[in-house]
Amino acid sequence: MLPTNAYLIALQQVATKDTRTYSHEEVAGNSNEAPEVNQVQPEAQAQPQEPQMGLETKQEAEHCQDMPAAAAPEHQEGAASASAADTPDASAAHQLVSKAAAPETRADASRLSIYPDIDPQGRSFTGGHTGIPWGTGGVWEEPWDQQSALDTIRKLERRWYQLDRNNTAPDQSVEAAEQHEDGSSDEEGPPRKQLKPSVNKVCQHVACSAQPVCLVEQLQTVRSNYRGRVDQFRIKAVERAIRELTNLRKPLVTEAEVAALTMGARSKEKVLEIIQTGTLRRNKMMADDEEQQIKQMFLKVWGAAEATCQRWYNAGCRTLDDIRARTDLTEQQVIGLKYFDDMQQRIPRTEVEQVHSLVYGVVKEVLAVEGLPDADRLHCRVTGSYIRGKPMTGDMDFLIMPPPSKEPVASGAVLQALLARLLQQGLLLDEMSPSRPRPRETGSATWLGLCKPAGSPYVRRIDFKVYPARYAAFAVNYFIGSGPFIRALRYWALTATTLAQQVAPSANGFKLSDTVLVPLIRQPRQRLESGQVKSVDVLVPPGIGCEDETQIFEALGLRYVPPYMRYFGSNYQ
């Protein structure tokens, strides 16, 4: 979060008309953030556990070893100009960016059909293997090959959902999750009977084509009833089942065909029940359960977690007005209730682009980048589902990083000045977490708030994250999403034993975050003094420096995946 009282300071700056910019010297001289931590020393007594092999195939390890310094032909060419949303003002630097040639078309049409029809031919790129610094001319799109990207998606899917039976995860497995998945009486299932095929008129999934209902939709309903960390392994189990059904190339008719699926036993029981009865009793019970429906509504209040919602329900609250009448609400919950209806509305891309244009101009003024040799490499983009190409988004999540020549940056001061300017222009309305500042050792700063775009009938969620330029590749990779894709990529890194040992022989995986890719030694899970059971991993510095996202993927033995493809199967929908 932004340093303490920064929003109030920004309000005061507006009142006193103090909306100064920050020169390079002022930013460097006034910076009070902690310097970058490059070295995380392992404990002297720490003994690395025996490296766990078998989590990568020999083919994957050889792929990393054989990866050429120069790119494959389809990655060699560069690119040119950015879209209007990413480059509000064109500069002469655009002329430095080359045009990309058409990559070889060899993608699997059945898998690519779930993604938007985006052809890389003739698009504009920087970074990757173009030889052009990432972001030159305001162009942040990196070259990709669709088939190579699809191969990466398959590898991540199989590792994350443990579809290769010989692979075991360092933490709890999907099978273990499904063994304790429900515990309710409906898991006993209905009496078995002969399955009768019929014609599906409700969806396009091949697996569902012999049924009158969509199997995937029923499982997605199960998924929507799971919540956060409490159900994280159940979520993974049902997502694995959804993924398998989405990609299945034959209809499911018989009980034997269901039994032959690779998903867990509990998921098979759910699929079989849907085929036999046309529904899941579990879903019907959840839909008819008043307590569950009320708590689902309460969970939509900003700042309300599962335990809080349960406490409200136990205290007799049944409506949002009942909650508003309470005297023990946090500031976040008060704000969440105040703008509850508006926050349920999705934001169209045209509105995001309108706000982006305003914010980009203000960021340029605050950072005073005019005249810098790399001014065009200022990063100010809306990440999340917007950058992945979705037509509607839930909020506007801005990721801001100065050009490399502007380092070092006092992120808190920059963000404070940005808020003051946007308050003065009437965009910002309120902040979401006014009393929970969380300064970060990395030197980044975050502000979560609300805005009222000109012409919009709704108040919108808007977040600002300011990072030093040295973290650009990692921050962009982290905040693009999607959630399942990023979790799978981080899990791939964590279990990349062979790759990690090529960097640090004692390591057995990598830590991938919004600021670093560094080898680590995974330690066995143990009980801490606090009573928690967790593994305390040891980092093995230095980390791997990456100038763009392509370098992150290739450091992990993978090929680059463009943002619009960062989904697994029906996760796109």
XYZ file of C-alpha atoms in Angstrom, residues 185-502:
318
model
C -24.075 -36.850 2.308
C -24.679 -36.013 -1.348
C -21.204 -37.388 -2.171
C -22.592 -40.908 -1.797
C -24.204 -40.398 -5.179
C -27.445 -41.714 -6.659
C -28.074 -45.384 -7.493
C -26.222 -46.453 -10.624
C -28.288 -47.043 -13.730
C -27.787 -47.618 -17.451
C -26.673 -44.431 -19.207
C -28.807 -43.451 -22.175
C -27.420 -41.118 -24.834
C -29.396 -38.105 -26.021
C -28.768 -34.992 -28.072
C -27.088 -31.920 -26.525
C -28.523 -28.578 -27.606
C -27.072 -26.383 -24.843
C -23.306 -26.276 -25.436
C -20.518 -26.970 -27.942
C -18.360 -29.335 -25.834
C -17.751 -32.664 -27.551
C -17.753 -34.434 -24.177
C -21.326 -33.211 -23.567
C -22.664 -33.930 -27.060
C -24.509 -37.114 -26.046
C -26.188 -35.465 -23.034
C -29.083 -32.997 -22.616
C -27.006 -30.842 -20.219
C -23.603 -29.184 -20.180
C -21.276 -31.151 -17.918
C -18.773 -28.302 -17.849
C -21.383 -25.756 -16.763
C -22.424 -27.948 -13.838
C -18.812 -28.261 -12.685
C -18.299 -24.522 -13.123
C -21.197 -24.016 -10.716
C -19.388 -26.254 -8.237
C -16.268 -24.157 -8.777
C -18.138 -20.901 -8.133
C -19.276 -22.179 -4.738
C -15.711 -22.709 -3.563
C -13.893 -19.852 -1.864
C -10.260 -18.753 -1.649
C -7.644 -20.440 0.475
C -10.160 -22.552 2.372
C -11.061 -24.458 -0.798
C -7.849 -24.025 -2.799
C -7.278 -27.750 -3.360
C -10.933 -28.391 -4.179
C -10.763 -25.540 -6.696
C -7.714 -27.099 -8.291
C -9.440 -30.492 -8.460
C -12.595 -29.212 -10.133
C -10.595 -26.991 -12.522
C -8.653 -30.074 -13.539
C -11.938 -31.865 -14.276
C -13.275 -28.880 -16.236
C -10.082 -28.741 -18.246
C -10.293 -32.443 -19.142
C -13.941 -32.275 -20.205
C -13.339 -29.131 -22.257
C -10.520 -30.771 -24.212
C -12.100 -34.213 -24.579
C -12.597 -35.131 -28.243
C -15.292 -37.788 -27.785
C -18.736 -37.810 -26.127
C -19.182 -39.392 -22.697
C -21.904 -42.025 -22.669
C -21.027 -45.059 -20.565
C -19.881 -45.448 -16.995
C -16.708 -47.104 -18.270
C -15.875 -44.006 -20.329
C -16.218 -41.845 -17.235
C -14.043 -44.243 -15.240
C -11.305 -43.981 -17.890
C -10.904 -40.221 -17.360
C -7.749 -39.008 -15.619
C -9.507 -36.668 -13.171
C -9.833 -37.612 -9.497
C -12.347 -40.109 -8.129
C -14.635 -37.498 -6.553
C -14.768 -35.524 -9.786
C -15.652 -38.690 -11.713
C -18.528 -39.270 -9.301
C -19.810 -35.767 -9.998
C -19.609 -36.249 -13.781
C -21.367 -39.591 -13.525
C -24.139 -38.111 -11.396
C -24.695 -35.341 -13.948
C -24.922 -37.878 -16.782
C -27.322 -40.088 -14.828
C -29.622 -37.419 -13.386
C -29.028 -34.302 -15.503
C -27.871 -32.282 -12.504
C -25.824 -32.324 -9.325
C -27.675 -32.540 -6.046
C -24.862 -30.553 -4.483
C -25.561 -27.583 -6.773
C -29.289 -27.749 -6.100
C -28.706 -27.885 -2.368
C -26.411 -24.842 -2.562
C -28.942 -22.958 -4.701
C -31.752 -23.718 -2.219
C -29.673 -23.029 0.897
C -30.644 -19.600 2.226
C -27.546 -19.332 4.418
C -25.219 -20.039 1.506
C -26.950 -17.528 -0.744
C -26.839 -14.786 1.890
C -23.161 -15.411 2.635
C -22.402 -15.365 -1.098
C -23.936 -11.897 -1.225
C -21.996 -10.762 1.859
C -18.738 -11.959 0.283
C -19.192 -9.358 -2.460
C -18.688 -6.591 0.107
C -15.174 -5.169 -0.147
C -13.119 -6.191 2.906
C -15.383 -9.080 3.954
C -13.807 -12.542 4.168
C -15.504 -15.880 4.831
C -15.141 -15.690 8.631
C -16.552 -12.164 8.712
C -19.561 -13.140 6.603
C -20.240 -16.122 8.840
C -20.068 -13.867 11.916
C -22.530 -11.441 10.347
C -24.919 -14.273 9.527
C -24.655 -15.770 13.015
C -25.446 -12.332 14.449
C -28.744 -12.267 12.531
C -27.776 -10.177 9.507
C -29.772 -11.139 6.411
C -29.508 -8.043 4.215
C -26.902 -5.413 3.363
C -28.890 -2.897 5.412
C -28.474 -5.185 8.431
C -24.710 -4.986 7.942
C -24.769 -1.205 7.448
C -26.438 -0.873 10.861
C -23.493 -2.545 12.614
C -21.013 -0.432 14.563
C -17.979 -2.707 14.197
C -17.365 -2.319 10.459
C -13.884 -1.599 9.124
C -13.244 1.424 6.910
C -12.934 -0.885 3.912
C -16.310 -2.491 4.630
C -17.989 0.902 5.052
C -16.693 1.976 1.637
C -17.590 -1.393 0.084
C -21.175 -1.063 1.319
C -21.428 2.569 0.229
C -20.606 1.725 -3.393
C -21.824 -1.880 -3.383
C -24.176 -1.677 -6.381
C -21.722 0.230 -8.562
C -18.902 -2.206 -7.817
C -20.963 -5.107 -9.199
C -21.043 -3.493 -12.655
C -18.500 -4.466 -15.317
C -16.431 -1.838 -17.133
C -16.428 -1.672 -20.973
C -13.085 -1.280 -22.784
C -14.014 2.135 -24.156
C -14.312 3.489 -20.627
C -10.982 1.933 -19.620
C -9.316 3.533 -22.639
C -10.780 6.904 -21.702
C -9.355 6.711 -18.166
C -6.038 5.350 -19.468
C -5.583 8.343 -21.748
C -6.062 10.725 -18.819
C -3.808 8.792 -16.416
C -1.033 8.357 -19.001
C -0.817 12.088 -19.580
C -0.663 12.815 -15.841
C 2.009 10.162 -15.246
C 4.183 11.720 -17.968
C 3.912 15.091 -16.219
C 4.581 13.736 -12.726
C 7.673 11.797 -13.815
C 8.828 14.627 -16.079
C 10.022 12.228 -18.760
C 10.028 14.734 -21.614
C 13.523 15.027 -23.023
C 14.763 11.691 -21.695
C 16.398 9.493 -24.370
C 14.053 6.630 -23.476
C 10.945 8.649 -22.609
C 8.903 6.387 -24.913
C 9.643 3.422 -22.605
C 7.483 4.832 -19.816
C 5.218 1.958 -18.768
C 1.670 2.963 -17.896
C -0.770 0.222 -18.842
C -3.971 -1.303 -17.513
C -3.218 -4.943 -16.748
C -5.434 -7.907 -15.831
C -8.304 -8.973 -18.049
C -8.101 -5.725 -20.040
C -4.632 -6.472 -21.387
C -5.769 -10.049 -22.048
C -8.367 -8.648 -24.429
C -11.594 -9.161 -22.490
C -14.500 -6.909 -23.603
C -15.437 -6.108 -19.977
C -13.336 -5.823 -16.825
C -14.021 -5.719 -13.099
C -11.621 -2.867 -12.299
C -8.831 -0.751 -13.771
C -5.465 -1.955 -12.497
C -2.696 0.437 -13.600
C 0.921 -0.726 -13.557
C 3.316 2.231 -13.727
C 7.095 2.104 -14.174
C 9.388 4.941 -15.274
C 11.828 4.628 -18.173
C 15.075 2.850 -17.185
C 17.051 6.112 -17.273
C 14.766 7.553 -14.565
C 15.995 5.163 -11.864
C 16.119 5.331 -8.891
C 12.493 6.252 -8.229
C 10.754 7.205 -5.007
C 7.597 5.241 -5.794
C 5.666 6.626 -2.820
C 6.398 10.222 -3.772
C 5.518 9.596 -7.409
C 2.247 7.920 -6.461
C 1.379 10.711 -4.051
C 1.905 13.325 -6.757
C -0.164 11.261 -9.205
C -3.067 11.059 -6.743
C -2.952 14.806 -6.148
C -3.148 15.525 -9.888
C -6.005 13.073 -10.443
C -7.906 14.449 -7.458
C -7.514 17.930 -8.892
C -8.914 16.740 -12.218
C -11.924 15.171 -10.498
C -11.242 11.534 -11.375
C -10.617 10.018 -7.937
C -13.436 9.668 -5.440
C -12.306 7.599 -2.437
C -9.715 5.070 -1.317
C -10.364 1.441 -0.463
C -7.830 0.784 2.298
C -7.137 4.092 4.044
C -5.706 2.681 7.278
C -3.555 -0.220 6.068
C -0.310 1.105 4.610
C 2.146 -1.626 3.626
C 5.462 -0.172 2.454
C 7.482 -2.745 0.529
C 11.193 -3.442 0.672
C 11.212 -3.624 -3.119
C 10.548 0.099 -3.405
C 7.106 -0.312 -4.982
C 3.931 1.417 -3.807
C 0.252 0.594 -4.267
C -3.003 2.507 -3.917
C -6.474 0.982 -4.132
C -9.382 3.321 -4.675
C -12.484 4.432 -6.506
C -12.996 6.811 -9.401
C -15.847 8.400 -11.331
C -14.950 8.592 -15.045
C -16.514 11.455 -16.972
C -19.794 10.344 -18.517
C -19.967 7.045 -16.621
C -23.085 6.339 -14.538
C -21.061 4.218 -12.104
C -18.261 4.554 -9.592
C -15.384 2.278 -10.660
C -12.592 0.413 -8.894
C -9.144 1.748 -9.800
C -5.724 0.618 -8.530
C -2.280 2.120 -9.058
C 0.923 0.130 -8.645
C 4.245 1.954 -9.082
C 7.377 -0.188 -9.481
C 11.016 0.615 -10.249
C 11.864 -0.071 -13.889
C 14.245 -2.908 -12.936
C 11.215 -5.047 -11.994
C 9.290 -4.371 -15.203
C 9.348 -7.888 -16.701
C 8.375 -9.614 -13.452
C 5.669 -7.112 -12.497
C 4.043 -7.250 -15.939
C 4.166 -11.047 -15.934
C 2.565 -11.215 -12.485
C -0.253 -8.721 -13.005
C -1.359 -9.776 -16.493
C -2.872 -13.032 -15.166
C -5.007 -14.984 -15.567
C -5.052 -16.374 -12.025
C -4.882 -20.086 -12.971
C -2.191 -19.421 -15.580
C 0.068 -17.465 -13.210
C -0.364 -20.049 -10.445
C 0.588 -22.772 -12.914
C 3.635 -20.806 -14.112
C 4.831 -20.220 -10.557
C 4.279 -23.889 -9.744
C 6.264 -24.866 -12.844
C 9.095 -22.648 -11.603
C 8.879 -24.076 -8.091
C 9.187 -27.649 -9.369
C 11.771 -26.994 -12.116
C 14.504 -29.006 -10.413
C 16.780 -29.706 -13.381
C 16.602 -26.139 -14.654
C 17.333 -24.682 -11.217
C 20.369 -26.924 -10.738
C 21.866 -25.564 -13.947
